[in-house]
C-alpha cells in the first residue's frame, strides 16, 4: 500500500539534533521510519498525518506546586523502583520560561510550597518544554500525549521496571540498552531497525526511547493506555498533566 495511507503513529524523544521520531504505519508492518526533526511543529505537520504522537516531554505546567508536585512525576516514580531517578521534577510554568538557571531556581522557589529549586538536568530541557508549551492546546490532546520511556518500558515489561540502567555515571550502559532493545524486539519491532546507526545528533538511547514511545502511542490510539496519575489534574490553560503508559 502507498506509504501515505494507513494509520500512522509516532514515538518522539528529545535529542541534541532536536527531536527523534519513530514513525509507524499500524496497517503495514513495513511502514517504519526513523526521522529527526529540528522542531516539534514539523512533527505535528508531518505527512502522512500522525494520528497519535507520544512524546517524552512534560505537557501541562502548573502556576504553583504543592508538596505533591506536578503530579505525573510522583505517580510514575511509584512504579519505577531503581529507575525512578530518570523522572525529573518539573517546576511552574513561570520557572520554565526563565532562561537563566539562577533565575529559574528563584522563580521555582517562589512558586512552590515548600520552596524547591530546579535540577540542572531539568533546566536543560526547558527550551524543549517551552517549544511544546507554546504549541499545545486542549484540542491537540486527541493526538499529543506525554509519555516517559522508563514508564513505557515498565508497561512493556509486564509492569516491572527494567533491571539495568540505561546510563551509569552519565555514560551509556550497553547492557542496559541491549536489554531494552531485546524487549522491543519481543514486542515486534525489527532488530535491524533498532540496531541501525543513529542519525547525527541522536544517541542509541534516544532511538530506543522513541521506539518504546511509539508502542505507547499505539496503546493511546487503541484506548488501552492509562494516565498517571488517574485522575489527573489540568493546568491553568486547561492542559492535562499526565504521563501515559
CSV table of C-alpha atoms in Angstrom, one decimal:
chain,number,residue,atom,x,y,z
A,1,UNK,CA,0.0,0.0,0.0
A,2,UNK,CA,1.2,3.6,-0.6
A,3,UNK,CA,3.1,5.0,2.4
A,4,UNK,CA,0.7,7.9,2.7
A,5,UNK,CA,-2.2,5.6,3.5
A,6,UNK,CA,-2.9,3.7,6.7
A,7,UNK,CA,-2.9,4.8,10.3
A,8,UNK,CA,0.4,6.4,11.4
A,9,UNK,CA,1.7,7.0,15.0
A,10,UNK,CA,4.9,8.4,16.3
A,11,UNK,CA,7.1,7.9,19.4
A,12,UNK,CA,9.2,11.0,20.0
A,13,UNK,CA,12.2,11.8,22.2
A,14,UNK,CA,14.3,14.9,22.5
A,15,UNK,CA,17.9,14.7,21.3
A,16,UNK,CA,20.8,17.0,20.5
A,17,UNK,CA,19.6,17.5,16.9
A,18,UNK,CA,16.1,18.4,18.0
A,19,UNK,CA,13.5,15.6,18.1
A,20,UNK,CA,13.9,12.0,17.0
A,21,UNK,CA,10.8,10.1,16.0
A,22,UNK,CA,10.0,6.5,15.3
A,23,UNK,CA,7.1,6.6,12.8
A,24,UNK,CA,5.0,3.5,12.4
A,25,UNK,CA,2.2,2.6,10.0
A,26,UNK,CA,-0.1,0.4,12.1
A,27,UNK,CA,-1.7,-1.0,8.9
A,28,UNK,CA,1.6,-2.1,7.3
A,29,UNK,CA,4.4,-3.6,9.3
A,30,UNK,CA,6.8,-2.4,6.6
A,31,UNK,CA,5.8,1.2,7.2
A,32,UNK,CA,8.5,2.0,9.7
A,33,UNK,CA,10.6,5.2,9.6
A,34,UNK,CA,13.2,7.0,11.7
A,35,UNK,CA,13.2,10.8,11.4
A,36,UNK,CA,15.0,13.7,13.1
A,37,UNK,CA,13.1,17.0,13.2
A,38,UNK,CA,14.6,20.3,14.1
A,39,UNK,CA,11.2,21.4,15.6
A,40,UNK,CA,8.2,19.8,17.2
A,41,UNK,CA,6.0,21.8,14.8
A,42,UNK,CA,7.5,19.7,12.0
A,43,UNK,CA,6.2,16.6,13.6
A,44,UNK,CA,2.7,18.0,14.0
A,45,UNK,CA,2.7,18.9,10.3
A,46,UNK,CA,4.2,15.6,9.1
A,47,UNK,CA,2.7,13.9,6.1
A,48,UNK,CA,1.4,11.3,6.3
A,49,UNK,CA,-0.8,12.6,9.2
A,50,UNK,CA,0.2,11.2,12.6
A,51,UNK,CA,-2.9,10.1,14.5
A,52,UNK,CA,-1.0,9.9,17.8
A,53,UNK,CA,2.2,11.5,18.8
A,54,UNK,CA,3.7,10.2,22.1
A,55,UNK,CA,6.4,12.5,23.3
A,56,UNK,CA,8.8,12.3,26.2
A,57,UNK,CA,8.4,15.9,27.4
A,58,UNK,CA,6.3,17.5,30.1
A,59,UNK,CA,2.9,18.8,28.9
A,60,UNK,CA,0.8,20.9,31.2
A,61,UNK,CA,2.6,23.3,33.6
A,62,UNK,CA,1.1,24.5,36.9
A,63,UNK,CA,1.2,28.0,38.1
A,64,UNK,CA,2.2,26.8,41.6
A,65,UNK,CA,3.3,23.5,43.0
A,66,UNK,CA,2.4,22.0,46.4
A,67,UNK,CA,4.0,19.1,48.2
A,68,UNK,CA,2.9,16.5,45.6
A,69,UNK,CA,4.5,18.5,42.7
A,70,UNK,CA,3.0,18.5,39.2
A,71,UNK,CA,1.5,15.1,39.8
A,72,UNK,CA,2.7,12.8,36.9
A,73,UNK,CA,6.3,12.6,38.2
A,74,UNK,CA,5.3,11.2,41.6
A,75,UNK,CA,2.8,8.8,40.0
A,76,UNK,CA,5.4,7.5,37.6
A,77,UNK,CA,8.2,7.1,40.2
A,78,UNK,CA,5.9,4.9,42.3
A,79,UNK,CA,6.3,2.1,39.7
A,80,UNK,CA,10.0,2.5,38.7
A,81,UNK,CA,12.0,1.4,41.7
A,82,UNK,CA,15.7,2.0,41.0
A,83,UNK,CA,14.8,3.6,37.7
A,84,UNK,CA,12.8,6.4,39.3
A,85,UNK,CA,15.7,8.9,39.2
A,86,UNK,CA,15.1,9.2,35.4
A,87,UNK,CA,11.9,11.2,36.2
A,88,UNK,CA,12.8,14.8,36.8
A,89,UNK,CA,10.7,17.1,38.9
A,90,UNK,CA,9.1,19.9,36.7
A,91,UNK,CA,8.6,23.4,38.2
A,92,UNK,CA,6.0,26.0,37.5
A,93,UNK,CA,5.4,27.5,34.0
A,94,UNK,CA,6.9,30.8,35.1
A,95,UNK,CA,10.1,29.0,36.1
A,96,UNK,CA,10.2,27.0,32.9
A,97,UNK,CA,10.2,30.3,30.9
A,98,UNK,CA,13.3,31.6,32.7
A,99,UNK,CA,16.4,31.3,30.6
A,100,UNK,CA,19.0,31.8,33.4
A,101,UNK,CA,19.5,28.9,35.8
A,102,UNK,CA,19.8,31.0,38.9
A,103,UNK,CA,16.6,33.0,38.0
A,104,UNK,CA,14.8,29.7,37.2
A,105,UNK,CA,15.7,28.5,40.7
A,106,UNK,CA,14.5,31.7,42.3
A,107,UNK,CA,11.2,31.6,40.4
A,108,UNK,CA,10.7,28.0,41.1
A,109,UNK,CA,11.2,28.6,44.9
A,110,UNK,CA,8.7,31.5,44.8
A,111,UNK,CA,6.1,29.3,43.1
A,112,UNK,CA,6.4,26.1,45.1
A,113,UNK,CA,5.4,25.1,48.7
A,114,UNK,CA,7.7,24.0,50.2
A,115,UNK,CA,10.2,26.1,48.1
A,116,UNK,CA,12.1,24.0,45.7
A,117,UNK,CA,14.9,24.8,43.2
A,118,UNK,CA,15.3,23.3,39.7
A,119,UNK,CA,17.7,20.4,38.9
A,120,UNK,CA,20.3,21.2,36.2
A,121,UNK,CA,19.0,18.2,34.2
A,122,UNK,CA,15.5,19.6,34.1
A,123,UNK,CA,16.7,23.1,33.3
A,124,UNK,CA,18.5,21.8,30.2
A,125,UNK,CA,15.1,20.5,29.0
A,126,UNK,CA,13.4,23.9,29.4
A,127,UNK,CA,13.8,25.0,25.7
A,128,UNK,CA,12.0,21.9,24.5
A,129,UNK,CA,9.3,22.1,27.2
A,130,UNK,CA,8.7,25.7,26.1
A,131,UNK,CA,8.6,24.7,22.5
A,132,UNK,CA,5.8,22.2,23.1
A,133,UNK,CA,4.0,24.5,25.6
A,134,UNK,CA,3.7,27.3,23.0
A,135,UNK,CA,2.1,24.8,20.5
A,136,UNK,CA,-0.1,22.8,22.8
A,137,UNK,CA,-3.8,23.3,23.1
A,138,UNK,CA,-6.6,21.2,24.7
A,139,UNK,CA,-7.8,20.4,21.2
A,140,UNK,CA,-4.4,18.7,20.4
A,141,UNK,CA,-4.8,16.3,23.3
A,142,UNK,CA,-6.5,13.8,20.9
A,143,UNK,CA,-3.2,13.5,19.2
A,144,UNK,CA,-0.4,14.5,21.5
A,145,UNK,CA,0.3,12.5,24.7
A,146,UNK,CA,3.0,13.0,27.3
A,147,UNK,CA,5.0,9.7,27.9
A,148,UNK,CA,8.2,8.7,29.7
A,149,UNK,CA,10.5,6.0,28.3
A,150,UNK,CA,11.1,4.2,31.5
A,151,UNK,CA,7.4,4.1,32.3
A,152,UNK,CA,6.9,2.8,28.8
A,153,UNK,CA,9.5,0.1,29.3
A,154,UNK,CA,7.8,-0.7,32.6
A,155,UNK,CA,4.5,-1.2,30.9
A,156,UNK,CA,6.0,-3.3,28.1
A,157,UNK,CA,7.9,-5.4,30.6
A,158,UNK,CA,4.8,-6.7,32.3
A,159,UNK,CA,4.7,-3.7,34.7
A,160,UNK,CA,8.2,-4.4,36.1
A,161,UNK,CA,10.9,-1.8,36.0
A,162,UNK,CA,14.0,-2.6,33.9
A,163,UNK,CA,16.6,-4.3,36.0
A,164,UNK,CA,19.6,-2.5,34.3
A,165,UNK,CA,20.1,1.3,33.9
A,166,UNK,CA,20.4,2.9,30.5
A,167,UNK,CA,23.3,5.0,31.9
A,168,UNK,CA,25.9,4.7,34.5
A,169,UNK,CA,27.6,8.0,35.7
A,170,UNK,CA,26.0,9.8,32.7
A,171,UNK,CA,27.5,7.4,30.2
A,172,UNK,CA,25.6,4.9,28.1
A,173,UNK,CA,25.4,1.4,29.6
A,174,UNK,CA,25.5,-1.1,26.7
A,175,UNK,CA,24.0,-3.9,28.7
A,176,UNK,CA,21.0,-1.7,29.7
A,177,UNK,CA,20.5,-0.6,26.2
A,178,UNK,CA,20.7,-4.2,24.9
A,179,UNK,CA,18.1,-5.2,27.5
A,180,UNK,CA,15.7,-2.6,26.2
A,181,UNK,CA,16.4,-3.4,22.6
A,182,UNK,CA,15.6,-7.1,23.2
A,183,UNK,CA,12.3,-6.2,24.9
A,184,UNK,CA,11.3,-4.0,21.9
A,185,UNK,CA,12.2,-6.9,19.5
A,186,UNK,CA,9.9,-9.2,21.6
A,187,UNK,CA,7.1,-6.7,21.0
A,188,UNK,CA,7.5,-6.9,17.2
A,189,UNK,CA,10.0,-4.1,16.3
A,190,UNK,CA,12.7,-5.3,13.9
A,191,UNK,CA,16.2,-5.8,15.4
A,192,UNK,CA,17.8,-4.3,12.3
A,193,UNK,CA,15.8,-1.1,12.7
A,194,UNK,CA,16.7,-0.8,16.4
A,195,UNK,CA,20.4,-1.6,15.7
A,196,UNK,CA,20.9,0.9,12.9
A,197,UNK,CA,23.4,3.7,13.3
A,198,UNK,CA,21.5,6.6,14.9
A,199,UNK,CA,21.4,9.9,12.8
A,200,UNK,CA,23.8,12.6,13.7
A,201,UNK,CA,22.8,14.4,16.9
A,202,UNK,CA,20.8,11.3,18.1
A,203,UNK,CA,22.1,8.7,20.5
A,204,UNK,CA,21.3,5.0,20.6
A,205,UNK,CA,19.3,5.6,23.8
A,206,UNK,CA,17.3,8.3,22.1
A,207,UNK,CA,16.4,5.9,19.3
A,208,UNK,CA,15.3,3.1,21.7
A,209,UNK,CA,13.3,5.6,23.8
A,210,UNK,CA,11.5,6.8,20.7
A,211,UNK,CA,10.7,3.3,19.7
A,212,UNK,CA,9.3,2.4,23.1
A,213,UNK,CA,7.2,5.6,23.0
A,214,UNK,CA,5.9,4.6,19.6
A,215,UNK,CA,4.4,1.4,21.1
A,216,UNK,CA,2.7,3.5,23.8
A,217,UNK,CA,1.4,5.8,21.0
A,218,UNK,CA,-0.3,2.7,19.6
A,219,UNK,CA,-1.8,2.0,23.0
A,220,UNK,CA,-3.1,5.5,23.2
A,221,UNK,CA,-4.7,5.2,19.8
A,222,UNK,CA,-6.4,1.9,20.9
A,223,UNK,CA,-7.6,3.4,24.1
A,224,UNK,CA,-5.7,1.0,26.3
A,225,UNK,CA,-3.0,3.4,27.7
A,226,UNK,CA,-3.6,4.7,31.2
A,227,UNK,CA,-2.8,8.1,32.6
A,228,UNK,CA,-0.5,8.6,35.6
A,229,UNK,CA,-2.0,9.9,37.9
A,230,UNK,CA,-5.6,8.8,37.4
A,231,UNK,CA,-7.5,11.0,37.8
A,232,UNK,CA,-5.2,13.8,36.5
A,233,UNK,CA,-5.4,17.5,37.0
A,234,UNK,CA,-5.3,20.3,34.4
A,235,UNK,CA,-3.2,23.4,34.4
A,236,UNK,CA,-4.4,27.0,34.1
A,237,UNK,CA,-4.5,26.7,30.3
A,238,UNK,CA,-6.7,23.6,30.5
A,239,UNK,CA,-3.9,21.2,29.6
A,240,UNK,CA,-3.9,17.8,31.2
A,241,UNK,CA,-1.0,16.9,33.4
A,242,UNK,CA,-0.5,13.1,32.9
A,243,UNK,CA,2.1,10.6,31.7
A,244,UNK,CA,0.5,7.9,29.6
A,245,UNK,CA,1.6,4.2,29.5
